[in-house]
Amino acid sequence: MTSDHTTRTSADLLVGASLEMTGKDAPGLLEAAGLLAPGTRVNVTYLGTEDDALRLDGVRAVLGQGLVPVPHIAARRQHSAEGLAGYCRALAEAGAITELLVVGGDPTSPEGPFPDALSLIRSGVLAQHGARGVAVTGYPDGHPAISSEALWSALEAKVSEVAAQGLDASVITQFGFDATTVLAWLEQVRARGIEVPVRVGVPGPAGVKRLLGYARRFGVGTSTSILRKYGLSMANLVSTAGPDRFVADLADQYDPARHGDVALHFYTFGGLRATAQWIQETRR
C-alpha cells in the first residue's frame, strides 16, 4: 500500500466527529445542541448507575435535537436475554436501534448470560431488532486487565462476527493522550486486515484533575512524558486542558493510506457544551 500523504489540519479531522453523553446529561445536551451540526452522532452510555428509562430519556433527547443517537449496550450488565430483547425493542420503538456500540461493561463477572461483547453480538438479538451498524471497542493504550494478544483476538472476532451478520462494523477507541501511540495502533489494525472505520477517542476539554481521574479509571497510559506532550500540567491540577495539541498532532501525522478511514469521538466527561464549543471553534 503506497502512501500519498497530504498534511491535514485539525479542522479536517473534525468533520463528522461524534460525542458521548450519559442519560443524566440530557439537560446539558440542550445547551450544546445549537453548537452541533445536524446529524452529529451522539453516543449514549450504559452506566450501572442508570436504568433503561434514563438511558432512553437520553436517546430521545438526542433525537429531539436532530442528532443521531448511538446507544451503548453493556454485555455483562444484561441480566437476561429477554431483558436485552426488551431494551432493543424500546430502542426500536424510539427509532434509535440503527447504530449501536457494544461494550463488555465494568462488572468483572457477568450479571447474566453474556460474559463479553462477542457473546452478545453472536446472540443475533441486535440484528433481529433492526440494528444495521454495530461498533466495538479498541484500546490503543492496551487494557490493565487484558493481555495485548487477547485484545487483538477479541477485536478481530467481534469485527468478523458483525460483518458475518451483514451489519456495518466499526471501532471506537478508548481515549488517550499520545497521538503517536494511537497512530501506531491504527497501523497494526490495518496490518491485521481490519479495514472498518475507526473513531479515535479524544478527551474533551476538562479540568486536569478530572482528566487524570478518568485516565486512571480506564487504564489509559499517563507517564509524565506523555502528559507533558499532551499539555497537562501536574503542577496545576485545577487548570483546564483541551485536546488542541493531541488533535493537531493526529491530523499532522494521519495518512489515510496507512491509517485508513478515521474520525474522532469525544468523551465529554459531562462537559457537552464545552466540547461542542471547542469543536465549533476549532473547525472555524
Coordinates of C-alpha atoms in Angstrom, one line a residue:
M1 CA 0.0 0.0 0.0
T2 CA 1.6 3.2 -1.1
S3 CA 1.3 6.5 0.7
D4 CA 0.3 9.8 -0.8
H5 CA 0.3 11.7 2.4
T6 CA -1.2 15.2 2.4
T7 CA -1.0 17.0 5.7
R8 CA -4.4 17.7 7.2
T9 CA -5.5 20.2 9.8
S10 CA -7.4 19.7 13.0
A11 CA -10.5 21.1 11.3
D12 CA -10.2 18.5 8.5
L13 CA -10.1 15.7 11.1
L14 CA -13.1 17.1 13.0
V15 CA -15.5 16.5 10.0
G16 CA -18.1 14.0 11.2
A17 CA -16.8 14.0 14.8
S18 CA -19.1 12.3 17.4
L19 CA -19.6 12.9 21.1
E20 CA -20.6 10.9 24.2
M21 CA -23.1 11.6 26.9
T22 CA -25.0 9.8 29.7
G23 CA -28.7 9.6 30.3
K24 CA -28.3 12.3 33.0
D25 CA -26.6 14.6 30.5
A26 CA -29.9 15.3 28.6
P27 CA -30.2 18.9 30.1
G28 CA -26.6 19.6 29.1
L29 CA -27.4 18.4 25.5
L30 CA -30.0 21.2 25.2
E31 CA -27.2 23.7 25.9
A32 CA -24.9 22.1 23.4
A33 CA -27.3 21.2 20.6
G34 CA -27.1 24.6 18.8
L35 CA -23.3 24.2 18.5
L36 CA -23.6 20.8 16.8
A37 CA -24.2 20.1 13.2
P38 CA -27.5 18.4 12.4
G39 CA -26.9 14.6 12.1
T40 CA -24.0 14.6 14.5
R41 CA -23.7 11.2 16.2
V42 CA -24.1 11.3 20.0
N43 CA -23.3 8.1 21.9
V44 CA -25.5 7.4 25.0
T45 CA -23.6 5.4 27.6
Y46 CA -24.8 2.3 29.5
L47 CA -23.9 3.1 33.1
G48 CA -24.6 0.8 36.0
T49 CA -25.9 3.8 38.0
E50 CA -28.6 4.5 35.4
D51 CA -31.6 2.4 34.4
D52 CA -33.2 1.8 31.0
A53 CA -35.7 4.6 31.4
L54 CA -33.0 7.1 32.0
R55 CA -30.9 5.8 29.0
L56 CA -34.0 6.1 26.8
D57 CA -34.5 9.6 28.0
G58 CA -31.0 10.4 26.8
V59 CA -31.7 8.7 23.4
R60 CA -34.9 10.7 22.9
A61 CA -33.2 13.9 23.9
V62 CA -30.6 13.3 21.1
L63 CA -33.3 12.6 18.6
G64 CA -35.3 15.6 19.7
Q65 CA -32.3 17.9 18.7
G66 CA -32.0 16.4 15.2
L67 CA -28.9 14.4 16.1
V68 CA -28.2 10.7 15.7
P69 CA -28.2 8.6 18.9
V70 CA -25.8 5.7 19.2
P71 CA -26.9 3.8 22.3
H72 CA -24.3 1.7 24.2
I73 CA -25.2 -1.8 25.3
A74 CA -23.0 -3.3 28.1
A75 CA -22.9 -7.1 27.7
R76 CA -22.0 -8.1 31.3
R77 CA -24.8 -5.9 32.7
Q78 CA -27.6 -7.8 30.9
H79 CA -29.5 -9.9 33.4
S80 CA -31.2 -12.0 30.8
A81 CA -31.6 -12.4 27.0
E82 CA -35.2 -11.4 27.5
G83 CA -34.2 -8.2 29.2
L84 CA -31.8 -7.4 26.3
A85 CA -34.5 -8.0 23.8
G86 CA -36.9 -5.7 25.7
Y87 CA -34.3 -2.9 25.7
C88 CA -33.7 -3.4 21.9
R89 CA -37.5 -3.2 21.3
A90 CA -37.7 0.0 23.3
L91 CA -34.8 1.4 21.2
A92 CA -36.5 0.4 18.0
E93 CA -39.8 2.0 19.1
A94 CA -37.9 5.2 19.8
G95 CA -36.3 5.0 16.4
A96 CA -32.8 4.5 17.8
I97 CA -31.7 1.0 17.0
T98 CA -29.9 1.6 13.7
E99 CA -26.5 2.2 15.2
L100 CA -25.2 0.7 18.4
L101 CA -22.0 0.3 20.4
V102 CA -21.5 -2.9 22.3
V103 CA -19.1 -3.0 25.2
G104 CA -18.2 -5.6 27.7
G105 CA -19.0 -3.4 30.7
D106 CA -17.5 -2.7 34.1
P107 CA -18.5 -5.8 36.1
T108 CA -15.7 -8.4 36.3
S109 CA -18.4 -11.1 36.5
P110 CA -21.4 -11.1 34.2
E111 CA -24.8 -10.4 35.7
G112 CA -26.5 -12.7 33.2
P113 CA -25.8 -14.8 30.1
F114 CA -23.3 -12.6 28.3
P115 CA -19.7 -12.8 29.5
D116 CA -18.4 -10.3 26.9
A117 CA -19.4 -8.2 23.9
L118 CA -18.7 -11.0 21.4
S119 CA -21.2 -13.4 23.0
L120 CA -23.9 -10.7 23.0
I121 CA -23.3 -9.9 19.3
R122 CA -23.3 -13.6 18.4
S123 CA -26.8 -13.9 20.0
G124 CA -28.2 -12.2 16.9
V125 CA -30.6 -10.1 19.0
L126 CA -29.3 -6.8 17.7
A127 CA -29.9 -7.6 14.1
Q128 CA -33.3 -9.2 14.9
H129 CA -34.5 -5.9 16.2
G130 CA -33.3 -3.7 13.3
A131 CA -29.6 -2.8 14.1
R132 CA -27.7 -2.0 10.9
G133 CA -24.4 -0.9 12.3
V134 CA -22.5 -2.2 15.4
A135 CA -19.4 -0.5 16.8
V136 CA -17.0 -2.3 19.1
T137 CA -14.2 -1.1 21.3
G138 CA -10.5 -0.7 20.7
Y139 CA -7.6 0.0 23.1
P140 CA -4.6 1.8 21.6
D141 CA -3.1 2.1 25.2
G142 CA -3.9 -1.5 26.0
H143 CA -6.0 -2.7 28.9
P144 CA -4.7 -3.1 32.5
A145 CA -6.6 -6.4 33.0
I146 CA -6.4 -7.9 29.4
S147 CA -3.3 -9.0 27.5
S148 CA -2.5 -7.5 24.2
E149 CA -2.9 -10.8 22.4
A150 CA -6.4 -11.3 23.9
L151 CA -7.4 -7.7 22.9
W152 CA -6.3 -8.3 19.3
S153 CA -8.1 -11.6 19.2
A154 CA -11.3 -10.1 20.6
L155 CA -11.2 -7.2 18.2
E156 CA -10.8 -9.4 15.1
A157 CA -13.5 -11.8 16.3
K158 CA -16.0 -9.0 17.0
V159 CA -15.5 -7.2 13.7
S160 CA -15.7 -10.5 11.9
E161 CA -19.0 -11.5 13.6
V162 CA -20.6 -8.2 13.0
A163 CA -19.7 -8.4 9.3
A164 CA -20.9 -12.1 9.1
Q165 CA -24.4 -10.9 10.2
G166 CA -24.5 -8.4 7.3
L167 CA -24.1 -5.4 9.6
D168 CA -21.7 -2.5 9.2
A169 CA -18.8 -2.9 11.7
S170 CA -16.8 0.0 13.1
V171 CA -14.4 0.6 16.1
I172 CA -14.5 3.3 18.7
T173 CA -11.3 3.5 20.8
Q174 CA -10.7 4.4 24.4
F175 CA -9.4 8.0 24.8
G176 CA -5.7 8.6 25.0
F177 CA -3.1 11.4 25.4
D178 CA -0.5 10.3 22.9
A179 CA -1.3 10.7 19.1
T180 CA 1.8 8.7 18.2
T181 CA 0.6 5.7 20.2
V182 CA -2.9 5.9 18.5
L183 CA -1.4 6.1 15.0
A184 CA 0.9 3.1 15.6
W185 CA -2.1 1.1 16.9
L186 CA -4.1 2.1 13.7
E187 CA -1.3 0.8 11.5
Q188 CA -1.4 -2.5 13.4
V189 CA -5.2 -2.6 12.9
R190 CA -4.8 -2.2 9.1
A191 CA -1.9 -4.7 9.0
R192 CA -4.2 -7.3 10.6
G193 CA -6.7 -6.8 7.7
I194 CA -9.2 -4.9 9.8
E195 CA -10.4 -2.2 7.3
V196 CA -13.5 -0.9 9.0
P197 CA -13.9 2.8 10.0
V198 CA -12.3 3.7 13.3
R199 CA -13.3 6.6 15.6
V200 CA -10.4 7.7 17.7
G201 CA -11.3 8.5 21.3
V202 CA -10.4 12.1 22.3
P203 CA -10.8 13.6 25.8
G204 CA -12.9 16.8 25.6
P205 CA -11.9 19.9 27.4
A206 CA -11.9 19.3 31.2
G207 CA -10.1 20.0 34.4
V208 CA -6.7 18.4 34.7
K209 CA -7.6 16.6 37.9
R210 CA -10.8 15.3 36.3
L211 CA -8.9 14.0 33.2
L212 CA -6.3 12.2 35.3
G213 CA -9.1 10.6 37.3
Y214 CA -10.8 9.2 34.3
A215 CA -7.4 8.1 32.8
R216 CA -6.7 6.1 36.0
R217 CA -10.1 4.6 36.0
F218 CA -9.8 3.4 32.4
G219 CA -6.2 2.4 32.5
V220 CA -5.0 5.0 30.0
G221 CA -1.2 5.5 29.8
T222 CA -0.3 8.6 31.8
S223 CA 3.5 8.7 32.1
T224 CA 5.0 12.1 32.8
S225 CA 6.4 12.5 29.3
I226 CA 3.0 11.7 27.7
L227 CA 1.2 14.1 30.0
R228 CA 3.7 16.8 29.2
K229 CA 3.4 16.1 25.5
Y230 CA -0.4 16.4 25.7
G231 CA -0.1 19.7 27.6
L232 CA -1.2 18.6 31.1
S233 CA 0.4 20.4 34.0
M234 CA 0.9 18.3 37.0
A235 CA 1.8 21.4 38.9
N236 CA -1.6 23.0 38.3
L237 CA -4.3 20.4 38.8
V238 CA -7.1 23.0 38.9
S239 CA -6.3 24.2 35.4
T240 CA -8.3 23.1 32.3
A241 CA -6.8 21.2 29.4
G242 CA -8.2 20.9 25.9
P243 CA -7.2 18.4 23.2
D244 CA -5.7 21.0 20.8
R245 CA -2.2 19.6 20.7
F246 CA -3.4 15.9 20.6
V247 CA -5.8 16.6 17.6
A248 CA -3.2 18.7 15.8
D249 CA -0.6 16.0 16.2
L250 CA -3.0 13.4 15.0
A251 CA -4.0 15.5 12.0
D252 CA -0.4 16.2 11.1
Q253 CA 0.7 12.6 11.1
Y254 CA -2.5 11.0 9.8
D255 CA -2.1 9.2 6.4
P256 CA -5.3 7.5 5.0
A257 CA -3.1 5.1 3.1
R258 CA -1.6 3.8 6.3
H259 CA -4.3 4.5 8.9
G260 CA -7.5 4.0 6.9
D261 CA -10.9 5.6 7.5
V262 CA -10.6 7.6 10.7
A263 CA -12.9 10.1 12.5
L264 CA -12.9 11.5 16.1
H265 CA -15.1 10.6 19.0
F266 CA -15.1 12.9 22.0
Y267 CA -15.5 11.8 25.6
T268 CA -17.2 14.8 27.2
F269 CA -17.0 13.8 30.9
G270 CA -20.2 15.8 31.5
G271 CA -19.0 18.9 29.6
L272 CA -21.1 18.6 26.5
R273 CA -21.3 22.3 25.8
A274 CA -17.6 22.9 26.4
T275 CA -16.7 20.1 24.0
A276 CA -19.2 21.2 21.3
Q277 CA -17.9 24.7 21.6
W278 CA -14.3 23.5 21.3
I279 CA -15.2 21.5 18.1
Q280 CA -17.1 24.5 16.6
E281 CA -14.3 27.0 17.3
T282 CA -11.5 24.6 16.0
R283 CA -13.4 23.9 12.8
R284 CA -13.7 27.6 12.2

